[in-house]
């Protein structure tokens, strides 16, 4: 597979993992579960089982990368140029009304709600419902292919895969397993990290229980994307047609063999992060990133969690182990005991009278 991949993997930073069960045998790396061992990458790469339209979209998106910046000065009227989404600015894009990226970002905002993501600013949460607060509101930012200034404020997640080693820690403790902890304070709305892995089709996820447990859906038969793309008049016809099909297929990010530390994020019914999808400098599935955003203020030492969804809890956990559910069970057990005590007391009373 690796030789036929369209996207080359970029190496990611390794986050320290410590097993602190207290049993020296169990804590030895040799005895860690296989799901705790993986190669770290800092982008998404194409994997198995993708729909042909997804692969073709990725290829066409890459062609843009290969040609646009080189040819655009000479061939600004060719079809190559019309592939382009990433911008050709030399300024700060968030204030440049002619920026292609800014136009696309605004178009997404108009279509899905939400505001621009600006570097260093908290990301707004436009939804009033607690679930899927960010999921349905994908955003667009500048990416590595844009020609704008290095400090372009619309290039808002360019550092998301950098300087992580000191910021995060993974610790395995008794009864909790491997969990992810923050070594920093962050306000609500802060982008925390990206979820990286292999882009795979639904068949891959059904095949393997571990893949099923660890993967996140990134394209879910998403017609809304198409609504945005159909408004892009200058886009190459083949690219547009392939994207239209691609966003009607299903794609997961599988972090099991190649991924990053965010795969260790535990489920919680009262989480402090949510998933946001961000297009980074392009509209191909390869440009679509899954980003964790803080939904509460985070303090150094806090465990980082998100809600895997009700289906997951039912299917895999049975009994949820998050702190909120543990506390609720403790309370309801206490209530049950109190109720039983009350019943016993009243029965005892009856017997006495
Ligand atoms: Zn820019
Ligand atoms: Zn721009
Ligand atoms: Zn741009």
mmCIF file of C-alpha atoms and ligand atoms in Angstrom:
data_model
loop_
_atom_site.group_PDB
_atom_site.id
_atom_site.type_symbol
_atom_site.label_atom_id
_atom_site.label_comp_id
_atom_site.label_asym_id
_atom_site.label_seq_id
_atom_site.Cartn_x
_atom_site.Cartn_y
_atom_site.Cartn_z
ATOM 1 C CA UNK A 1 0.000 0.000 0.000
ATOM 2 C CA UNK A 2 2.640 2.518 1.077
ATOM 3 C CA UNK A 3 4.181 2.681 -2.417
ATOM 4 C CA UNK A 4 0.847 3.457 -4.061
ATOM 5 C CA UNK A 5 -0.202 6.191 -1.648
ATOM 6 C CA UNK A 6 -1.138 9.519 -3.211
ATOM 7 C CA UNK A 7 -0.266 11.618 -0.165
ATOM 8 C CA UNK A 8 3.115 11.321 1.494
ATOM 9 C CA UNK A 9 3.051 11.090 5.281
ATOM 10 C CA UNK A 10 4.725 13.883 7.249
ATOM 11 C CA UNK A 11 6.443 12.816 10.437
ATOM 12 C CA UNK A 12 4.807 14.079 13.599
ATOM 13 C CA UNK A 13 6.087 14.855 17.085
ATOM 14 C CA UNK A 14 6.181 12.040 19.628
ATOM 15 C CA UNK A 15 4.317 12.610 22.872
ATOM 16 C CA UNK A 16 5.620 11.006 26.044
ATOM 17 C CA UNK A 17 3.606 7.960 27.106
ATOM 18 C CA UNK A 18 3.905 6.571 30.611
ATOM 19 C CA UNK A 19 2.335 3.465 32.041
ATOM 20 C CA UNK A 20 1.914 3.884 35.794
ATOM 21 C CA UNK A 21 -0.094 0.850 36.816
ATOM 22 C CA UNK A 22 2.427 0.079 39.542
ATOM 23 C CA UNK A 23 2.997 -3.473 38.293
ATOM 24 C CA UNK A 24 6.509 -3.391 36.757
ATOM 25 C CA UNK A 25 5.673 -6.260 34.394
ATOM 26 C CA UNK A 26 2.530 -4.590 33.057
ATOM 27 C CA UNK A 27 4.242 -1.211 32.797
ATOM 28 C CA UNK A 28 6.928 -2.574 30.487
ATOM 29 C CA UNK A 29 6.439 -1.332 26.947
ATOM 30 C CA UNK A 30 6.674 -4.936 25.782
ATOM 31 C CA UNK A 31 3.409 -5.645 27.569
ATOM 32 C CA UNK A 32 1.465 -2.623 26.370
ATOM 33 C CA UNK A 33 -1.614 -3.322 24.277
ATOM 34 C CA UNK A 34 -0.921 -3.193 20.540
ATOM 35 C CA UNK A 35 -3.401 -0.327 20.228
ATOM 36 C CA UNK A 36 -0.981 1.878 22.218
ATOM 37 C CA UNK A 37 1.768 1.538 19.606
ATOM 38 C CA UNK A 38 1.635 3.545 16.365
ATOM 39 C CA UNK A 39 3.644 5.692 13.950
ATOM 40 C CA UNK A 40 3.184 9.425 14.399
ATOM 41 C CA UNK A 41 2.158 11.513 11.396
ATOM 42 C CA UNK A 42 1.246 15.194 11.203
ATOM 43 C CA UNK A 43 -1.158 15.009 8.250
ATOM 44 C CA UNK A 44 -3.853 12.700 6.906
ATOM 45 C CA UNK A 45 -2.805 10.193 4.254
ATOM 46 C CA UNK A 46 -4.902 8.073 1.917
ATOM 47 C CA UNK A 47 -5.523 4.499 3.042
ATOM 48 C CA UNK A 48 -7.603 1.508 1.961
ATOM 49 C CA UNK A 49 -11.203 1.253 0.832
ATOM 50 C CA UNK A 50 -11.743 4.829 -0.376
ATOM 51 C CA UNK A 51 -14.329 5.481 -3.079
ATOM 52 C CA UNK A 52 -12.675 6.129 -6.490
ATOM 53 C CA UNK A 53 -14.043 9.685 -6.423
ATOM 54 C CA UNK A 54 -12.261 10.377 -3.128
ATOM 55 C CA UNK A 55 -8.946 9.169 -4.543
ATOM 56 C CA UNK A 56 -9.402 11.106 -7.773
ATOM 57 C CA UNK A 57 -10.337 14.268 -5.868
ATOM 58 C CA UNK A 58 -7.176 13.926 -3.819
ATOM 59 C CA UNK A 59 -5.107 13.460 -6.993
ATOM 60 C CA UNK A 60 -6.678 16.472 -8.681
ATOM 61 C CA UNK A 61 -6.179 18.519 -5.541
ATOM 62 C CA UNK A 62 -2.492 17.547 -5.597
ATOM 63 C CA UNK A 63 -2.168 18.544 -9.253
ATOM 64 C CA UNK A 64 -3.213 21.965 -8.152
ATOM 65 C CA UNK A 65 -0.390 21.891 -5.643
ATOM 66 C CA UNK A 66 2.095 20.892 -8.322
ATOM 67 C CA UNK A 67 1.079 23.431 -10.893
ATOM 68 C CA UNK A 68 -0.607 26.479 -9.587
ATOM 69 C CA UNK A 69 2.078 28.391 -7.782
ATOM 70 C CA UNK A 70 4.571 27.723 -10.582
ATOM 71 C CA UNK A 71 2.379 28.370 -13.595
ATOM 72 C CA UNK A 72 -0.087 30.885 -12.396
ATOM 73 C CA UNK A 73 1.875 33.931 -13.446
ATOM 74 C CA UNK A 74 2.112 32.623 -16.988
ATOM 75 C CA UNK A 75 -1.068 30.661 -17.388
ATOM 76 C CA UNK A 76 -3.585 32.538 -15.349
ATOM 77 C CA UNK A 77 -6.373 31.745 -17.791
ATOM 78 C CA UNK A 78 -5.830 27.999 -18.165
ATOM 79 C CA UNK A 79 -7.834 25.287 -16.486
ATOM 80 C CA UNK A 80 -4.924 24.676 -14.132
ATOM 81 C CA UNK A 81 -5.550 28.006 -12.568
ATOM 82 C CA UNK A 82 -9.221 27.292 -12.203
ATOM 83 C CA UNK A 83 -8.420 24.351 -9.871
ATOM 84 C CA UNK A 84 -7.118 26.797 -7.406
ATOM 85 C CA UNK A 85 -8.654 27.487 -4.084
ATOM 86 C CA UNK A 86 -5.558 28.224 -2.034
ATOM 87 C CA UNK A 87 -4.801 31.895 -2.417
ATOM 88 C CA UNK A 88 -2.155 33.873 -4.245
ATOM 89 C CA UNK A 89 -2.079 36.792 -1.840
ATOM 90 C CA UNK A 90 1.037 38.420 -0.478
ATOM 91 C CA UNK A 91 -0.719 40.055 2.443
ATOM 92 C CA UNK A 92 -2.875 39.173 5.426
ATOM 93 C CA UNK A 93 -5.874 37.349 3.954
ATOM 94 C CA UNK A 94 -8.481 38.140 6.581
ATOM 95 C CA UNK A 95 -8.424 41.789 5.473
ATOM 96 C CA UNK A 96 -7.910 41.232 1.732
ATOM 97 C CA UNK A 97 -11.320 41.275 0.036
ATOM 98 C CA UNK A 98 -9.850 39.696 -3.128
ATOM 99 C CA UNK A 99 -8.357 36.675 -1.329
ATOM 100 C CA UNK A 100 -9.669 33.353 -2.739
ATOM 101 C CA UNK A 101 -9.384 31.747 0.694
ATOM 102 C CA UNK A 102 -11.284 34.546 2.407
ATOM 103 C CA UNK A 103 -14.060 34.251 -0.187
ATOM 104 C CA UNK A 104 -14.277 30.487 0.352
ATOM 105 C CA UNK A 105 -14.205 30.908 4.130
ATOM 106 C CA UNK A 106 -17.050 33.443 3.965
ATOM 107 C CA UNK A 107 -19.002 31.175 1.631
ATOM 108 C CA UNK A 108 -18.748 28.349 4.173
ATOM 109 C CA UNK A 109 -19.791 30.695 6.971
ATOM 110 C CA UNK A 110 -22.821 31.838 4.973
ATOM 111 C CA UNK A 111 -23.777 28.248 4.173
ATOM 112 C CA UNK A 112 -23.197 26.556 7.525
ATOM 113 C CA UNK A 113 -23.052 29.340 10.099
ATOM 114 C CA UNK A 114 -20.057 30.192 12.222
ATOM 115 C CA UNK A 115 -17.467 32.889 11.774
ATOM 116 C CA UNK A 116 -13.965 33.144 10.356
ATOM 117 C CA UNK A 117 -11.254 31.319 12.240
ATOM 118 C CA UNK A 118 -8.497 33.776 12.974
ATOM 119 C CA UNK A 119 -5.099 32.807 14.346
ATOM 120 C CA UNK A 120 -4.793 33.322 18.093
ATOM 121 C CA UNK A 121 -8.522 34.002 18.561
ATOM 122 C CA UNK A 122 -11.001 31.573 20.152
ATOM 123 C CA UNK A 123 -13.250 29.783 17.658
ATOM 124 C CA UNK A 124 -16.890 30.793 17.977
ATOM 125 C CA UNK A 125 -19.520 28.175 18.630
ATOM 126 C CA UNK A 126 -22.632 29.095 16.690
ATOM 127 C CA UNK A 127 -24.837 26.159 17.701
ATOM 128 C CA UNK A 128 -27.263 26.288 20.543
ATOM 129 C CA UNK A 129 -27.589 22.515 20.900
ATOM 130 C CA UNK A 130 -24.955 20.797 22.969
ATOM 131 C CA UNK A 131 -24.226 17.957 20.580
ATOM 132 C CA UNK A 132 -22.253 18.322 17.356
ATOM 133 C CA UNK A 133 -21.630 21.940 18.176
ATOM 134 C CA UNK A 134 -18.876 22.306 15.633
ATOM 135 C CA UNK A 135 -19.264 19.217 13.479
ATOM 136 C CA UNK A 136 -21.945 20.634 11.194
ATOM 137 C CA UNK A 137 -20.149 23.918 10.776
ATOM 138 C CA UNK A 138 -16.981 23.245 8.791
ATOM 139 C CA UNK A 139 -14.667 26.219 8.224
ATOM 140 C CA UNK A 140 -12.052 27.195 5.693
ATOM 141 C CA UNK A 141 -8.604 28.587 6.445
ATOM 142 C CA UNK A 142 -5.411 29.246 4.473
ATOM 143 C CA UNK A 143 -3.047 26.320 4.167
ATOM 144 C CA UNK A 144 0.515 25.351 3.326
ATOM 145 C CA UNK A 145 -0.034 25.972 -0.401
ATOM 146 C CA UNK A 146 -1.178 29.581 0.001
ATOM 147 C CA UNK A 147 1.336 32.241 -0.908
ATOM 148 C CA UNK A 148 0.231 34.679 1.775
ATOM 149 C CA UNK A 149 2.427 35.953 4.609
ATOM 150 C CA UNK A 150 3.737 33.381 7.085
ATOM 151 C CA UNK A 151 1.808 35.160 9.812
ATOM 152 C CA UNK A 152 -1.423 35.436 7.794
ATOM 153 C CA UNK A 153 -4.190 35.497 10.393
ATOM 154 C CA UNK A 154 -6.447 33.335 8.185
ATOM 155 C CA UNK A 155 -3.764 30.621 8.251
ATOM 156 C CA UNK A 156 -5.254 29.829 11.616
ATOM 157 C CA UNK A 157 -4.267 26.211 12.214
ATOM 158 C CA UNK A 158 -0.833 26.181 10.607
ATOM 159 C CA UNK A 159 0.842 25.447 13.961
ATOM 160 C CA UNK A 160 -1.656 22.821 15.078
ATOM 161 C CA UNK A 161 0.841 19.954 14.643
ATOM 162 C CA UNK A 162 3.799 21.831 16.136
ATOM 163 C CA UNK A 163 5.356 22.209 19.599
ATOM 164 C CA UNK A 164 3.307 19.390 21.064
ATOM 165 C CA UNK A 165 5.884 17.458 23.069
ATOM 166 C CA UNK A 166 5.775 19.817 26.048
ATOM 167 C CA UNK A 167 2.059 20.517 25.787
ATOM 168 C CA UNK A 168 0.658 17.010 26.121
ATOM 169 C CA UNK A 169 1.238 13.876 28.138
ATOM 170 C CA UNK A 170 -0.240 10.400 28.000
ATOM 171 C CA UNK A 171 -0.556 8.516 31.253
ATOM 172 C CA UNK A 172 -1.916 5.040 31.940
ATOM 173 C CA UNK A 173 -3.352 4.441 35.378
ATOM 174 C CA UNK A 174 -5.322 1.623 36.993
ATOM 175 C CA UNK A 175 -8.947 1.493 35.941
ATOM 176 C CA UNK A 176 -8.534 4.284 33.375
ATOM 177 C CA UNK A 177 -6.091 2.998 30.776
ATOM 178 C CA UNK A 178 -4.116 5.438 28.622
ATOM 179 C CA UNK A 179 -5.479 8.990 28.864
ATOM 180 C CA UNK A 180 -4.404 12.320 27.414
ATOM 181 C CA UNK A 181 -3.554 15.264 29.682
ATOM 182 C CA UNK A 182 -2.907 18.944 28.976
ATOM 183 C CA UNK A 183 0.204 20.691 30.296
ATOM 184 C CA UNK A 184 -1.237 24.122 29.521
ATOM 185 C CA UNK A 185 -4.142 26.453 30.230
ATOM 186 C CA UNK A 186 -6.527 27.228 27.361
ATOM 187 C CA UNK A 187 -9.684 29.279 26.991
ATOM 188 C CA UNK A 188 -12.925 27.928 25.611
ATOM 189 C CA UNK A 189 -12.796 27.908 21.805
ATOM 190 C CA UNK A 190 -9.042 27.271 21.563
ATOM 191 C CA UNK A 191 -8.025 24.792 18.850
ATOM 192 C CA UNK A 192 -6.169 22.105 20.814
ATOM 193 C CA UNK A 193 -4.849 19.514 18.354
ATOM 194 C CA UNK A 194 -5.626 17.738 15.101
ATOM 195 C CA UNK A 195 -6.760 14.130 14.808
ATOM 196 C CA UNK A 196 -4.532 12.497 12.191
ATOM 197 C CA UNK A 197 -4.555 9.137 10.468
ATOM 198 C CA UNK A 198 -5.266 7.226 7.297
ATOM 199 C CA UNK A 199 -8.347 8.204 5.313
ATOM 200 C CA UNK A 200 -10.250 4.943 4.822
ATOM 201 C CA UNK A 201 -13.602 3.768 3.497
ATOM 202 C CA UNK A 202 -16.400 2.300 5.630
ATOM 203 C CA UNK A 203 -15.480 -1.300 4.712
ATOM 204 C CA UNK A 204 -12.124 -0.937 6.489
ATOM 205 C CA UNK A 205 -13.807 0.199 9.657
ATOM 206 C CA UNK A 206 -16.277 -2.696 9.656
ATOM 207 C CA UNK A 207 -13.494 -5.232 9.121
ATOM 208 C CA UNK A 208 -11.596 -4.640 12.336
ATOM 209 C CA UNK A 209 -12.944 -4.003 15.837
ATOM 210 C CA UNK A 210 -9.951 -1.864 16.864
ATOM 211 C CA UNK A 211 -10.191 0.288 13.735
ATOM 212 C CA UNK A 212 -13.906 0.646 14.450
ATOM 213 C CA UNK A 213 -13.204 1.801 17.993
ATOM 214 C CA UNK A 214 -10.453 4.276 17.144
ATOM 215 C CA UNK A 215 -11.631 5.819 13.854
ATOM 216 C CA UNK A 216 -13.551 9.060 13.471
ATOM 217 C CA UNK A 217 -15.875 9.808 10.598
ATOM 218 C CA UNK A 218 -14.728 12.817 8.604
ATOM 219 C CA UNK A 219 -17.098 12.699 5.615
ATOM 220 C CA UNK A 220 -20.564 11.421 6.366
ATOM 221 C CA UNK A 221 -22.549 11.401 3.164
ATOM 222 C CA UNK A 222 -22.280 15.139 3.403
ATOM 223 C CA UNK A 223 -24.364 16.881 0.783
ATOM 224 C CA UNK A 224 -23.879 20.287 2.464
ATOM 225 C CA UNK A 225 -20.321 20.479 1.137
ATOM 226 C CA UNK A 226 -21.665 20.130 -2.344
ATOM 227 C CA UNK A 227 -23.918 23.109 -1.812
ATOM 228 C CA UNK A 228 -20.812 25.199 -1.208
ATOM 229 C CA UNK A 229 -18.872 23.777 -4.124
ATOM 230 C CA UNK A 230 -21.708 24.319 -6.563
ATOM 231 C CA UNK A 231 -21.367 28.031 -5.897
ATOM 232 C CA UNK A 232 -17.734 27.982 -7.066
ATOM 233 C CA UNK A 233 -18.157 28.985 -10.676
ATOM 234 C CA UNK A 234 -14.521 28.879 -11.772
ATOM 235 C CA UNK A 235 -13.712 25.373 -10.565
ATOM 236 C CA UNK A 236 -12.512 22.777 -13.093
ATOM 237 C CA UNK A 237 -15.394 20.557 -14.181
ATOM 238 C CA UNK A 238 -13.749 17.187 -13.547
ATOM 239 C CA UNK A 239 -12.544 18.285 -10.116
ATOM 240 C CA UNK A 240 -16.012 19.536 -9.248
ATOM 241 C CA UNK A 241 -17.705 16.331 -10.451
ATOM 242 C CA UNK A 242 -15.320 14.129 -8.481
ATOM 243 C CA UNK A 243 -15.688 16.258 -5.345
ATOM 244 C CA UNK A 244 -19.451 16.077 -5.653
ATOM 245 C CA UNK A 245 -19.269 12.264 -5.563
ATOM 246 C CA UNK A 246 -16.532 12.222 -2.934
ATOM 247 C CA UNK A 247 -18.609 14.224 -0.469
ATOM 248 C CA UNK A 248 -21.493 11.867 -0.942
ATOM 249 C CA UNK A 249 -19.341 8.925 0.125
ATOM 250 C CA UNK A 250 -18.250 7.982 3.624
ATOM 251 C CA UNK A 251 -14.702 8.505 4.847
ATOM 252 C CA UNK A 252 -13.118 7.785 8.225
ATOM 253 C CA UNK A 253 -9.795 8.829 9.736
ATOM 254 C CA UNK A 254 -8.149 5.646 11.017
ATOM 255 C CA UNK A 255 -5.339 6.475 13.469
ATOM 256 C CA UNK A 256 -4.561 2.894 14.504
ATOM 257 C CA UNK A 257 -1.291 2.243 12.622
ATOM 258 C CA UNK A 258 -0.454 5.796 11.607
ATOM 259 C CA UNK A 259 -1.894 8.645 13.590
ATOM 260 C CA UNK A 260 -1.039 10.945 16.455
ATOM 261 C CA UNK A 261 -1.463 11.228 20.214
ATOM 262 C CA UNK A 262 -5.060 12.479 19.966
ATOM 263 C CA UNK A 263 -6.154 8.882 19.380
ATOM 264 C CA UNK A 264 -5.604 8.448 23.150
ATOM 265 C CA UNK A 265 -8.354 10.965 23.921
ATOM 266 C CA UNK A 266 -10.906 9.230 26.153
ATOM 267 C CA UNK A 267 -14.662 9.386 25.891
ATOM 268 C CA UNK A 268 -16.572 11.523 28.351
ATOM 269 C CA UNK A 269 -20.257 12.349 28.643
ATOM 270 C CA UNK A 270 -19.121 15.711 30.040
ATOM 271 C CA UNK A 271 -16.192 16.412 27.708
ATOM 272 C CA UNK A 272 -13.941 19.477 27.408
ATOM 273 C CA UNK A 273 -13.358 19.184 23.641
ATOM 274 C CA UNK A 274 -15.437 18.885 20.487
ATOM 275 C CA UNK A 275 -14.615 18.068 16.888
ATOM 276 C CA UNK A 276 -14.432 20.755 14.220
ATOM 277 C CA UNK A 277 -13.745 20.045 10.563
ATOM 278 C CA UNK A 278 -11.522 22.581 8.833
ATOM 279 C CA UNK A 279 -10.589 22.787 5.159
ATOM 280 C CA UNK A 280 -6.971 23.866 5.060
ATOM 281 C CA UNK A 281 -6.187 25.765 1.857
ATOM 282 C CA UNK A 282 -8.262 23.527 -0.420
ATOM 283 C CA UNK A 283 -11.484 21.561 -0.804
ATOM 284 C CA UNK A 284 -10.152 18.063 -1.497
ATOM 285 C CA UNK A 285 -10.695 15.380 1.180
ATOM 286 C CA UNK A 286 -6.939 15.618 1.762
ATOM 287 C CA UNK A 287 -7.377 19.254 2.826
ATOM 288 C CA UNK A 288 -10.063 18.411 5.365
ATOM 289 C CA UNK A 289 -8.678 18.294 8.903
ATOM 290 C CA UNK A 290 -10.337 17.073 12.077
ATOM 291 C CA UNK A 291 -9.544 19.502 14.880
ATOM 292 C CA UNK A 292 -10.302 19.261 18.594
ATOM 293 C CA UNK A 293 -11.561 22.538 20.052
ATOM 294 C CA UNK A 294 -11.858 23.321 23.777
ATOM 295 C CA UNK A 295 -15.508 23.631 24.783
ATOM 296 C CA UNK A 296 -14.557 24.692 28.304
ATOM 297 C CA UNK A 297 -11.614 26.472 29.861
ATOM 298 C CA UNK A 298 -8.807 23.931 30.269
ATOM 299 C CA UNK A 299 -6.300 24.021 33.137
ATOM 300 C CA UNK A 300 -2.853 22.397 33.125
ATOM 301 C CA UNK A 301 -3.228 18.856 34.451
ATOM 302 C CA UNK A 302 -6.756 18.384 33.098
ATOM 303 C CA UNK A 303 -7.592 15.243 31.197
ATOM 304 C CA UNK A 304 -8.659 16.003 27.602
ATOM 305 C CA UNK A 305 -11.862 14.254 26.524
ATOM 306 C CA UNK A 306 -14.590 14.344 23.936
ATOM 307 C CA UNK A 307 -17.940 12.639 23.485
ATOM 308 C CA UNK A 308 -17.617 9.599 21.201
ATOM 309 C CA UNK A 309 -21.400 9.550 20.805
ATOM 310 C CA UNK A 310 -24.223 7.431 22.233
ATOM 311 C CA UNK A 311 -23.749 4.598 19.725
ATOM 312 C CA UNK A 312 -20.166 4.146 20.774
ATOM 313 C CA UNK A 313 -20.966 4.041 24.465
ATOM 314 C CA UNK A 314 -23.728 1.492 23.906
ATOM 315 C CA UNK A 315 -21.670 -0.663 21.543
ATOM 316 C CA UNK A 316 -18.240 -0.658 23.143
ATOM 317 C CA UNK A 317 -18.379 0.555 26.687
ATOM 318 C CA UNK A 318 -21.668 -0.837 27.986
ATOM 319 C CA UNK A 319 -21.000 0.926 31.249
ATOM 320 C CA UNK A 320 -19.460 4.333 30.651
ATOM 321 C CA UNK A 321 -16.292 4.960 32.668
ATOM 322 C CA UNK A 322 -16.191 8.750 32.380
ATOM 323 C CA UNK A 323 -16.107 10.795 35.586
ATOM 324 C CA UNK A 324 -19.604 12.158 35.033
ATOM 325 C CA UNK A 325 -21.142 8.694 34.656
ATOM 326 C CA UNK A 326 -19.144 7.291 37.559
ATOM 327 C CA UNK A 327 -20.464 10.119 39.733
ATOM 328 C CA UNK A 328 -24.027 9.558 38.497
ATOM 329 C CA UNK A 329 -23.789 5.839 39.234
ATOM 330 C CA UNK A 330 -22.399 6.601 42.673
ATOM 331 C CA UNK A 331 -25.359 8.928 43.339
ATOM 332 C CA UNK A 332 -27.955 6.580 41.929
ATOM 333 C CA UNK A 333 -26.477 3.673 43.925
ATOM 334 C CA UNK A 334 -26.656 5.861 46.986
ATOM 335 C CA UNK A 335 -30.274 6.709 46.109
ATOM 336 C CA UNK A 336 -31.067 3.030 45.655
ATOM 337 C CA UNK A 337 -29.525 2.218 49.019
ATOM 338 C CA UNK A 338 -31.466 5.082 50.622
ATOM 339 C CA UNK A 339 -34.683 3.895 48.940
ATOM 340 C CA UNK A 340 -34.087 0.345 50.119
ATOM 341 C CA UNK A 341 -33.348 1.598 53.598
ATOM 342 C CA UNK A 342 -36.569 3.619 53.549
ATOM 343 C CA UNK A 343 -38.582 0.596 52.415
ATOM 344 C CA UNK A 344 -36.970 -1.586 55.046
ATOM 345 C CA UNK A 345 -37.616 1.050 57.690
ATOM 346 C CA UNK A 346 -41.249 1.473 56.746
ATOM 347 C CA UNK A 347 -41.693 -2.302 56.722
ATOM 348 C CA UNK A 348 -40.021 -2.499 60.101
ATOM 349 C CA UNK A 349 -42.385 0.222 61.319
ATOM 350 C CA UNK A 350 -45.367 -1.711 60.024
ATOM 351 C CA UNK A 351 -44.220 -4.800 61.797
ATOM 352 C CA UNK A 352 -43.857 -2.868 65.038
ATOM 353 C CA UNK A 353 -47.346 -1.421 64.947
HETATM 354 ZN ZN1 LIG B 1 -3.615 33.596 3.919
HETATM 355 ZN ZN1 LIG B 2 -5.215 34.970 0.669
HETATM 356 ZN ZN1 LIG B 3 -4.960 31.277 1.465
#
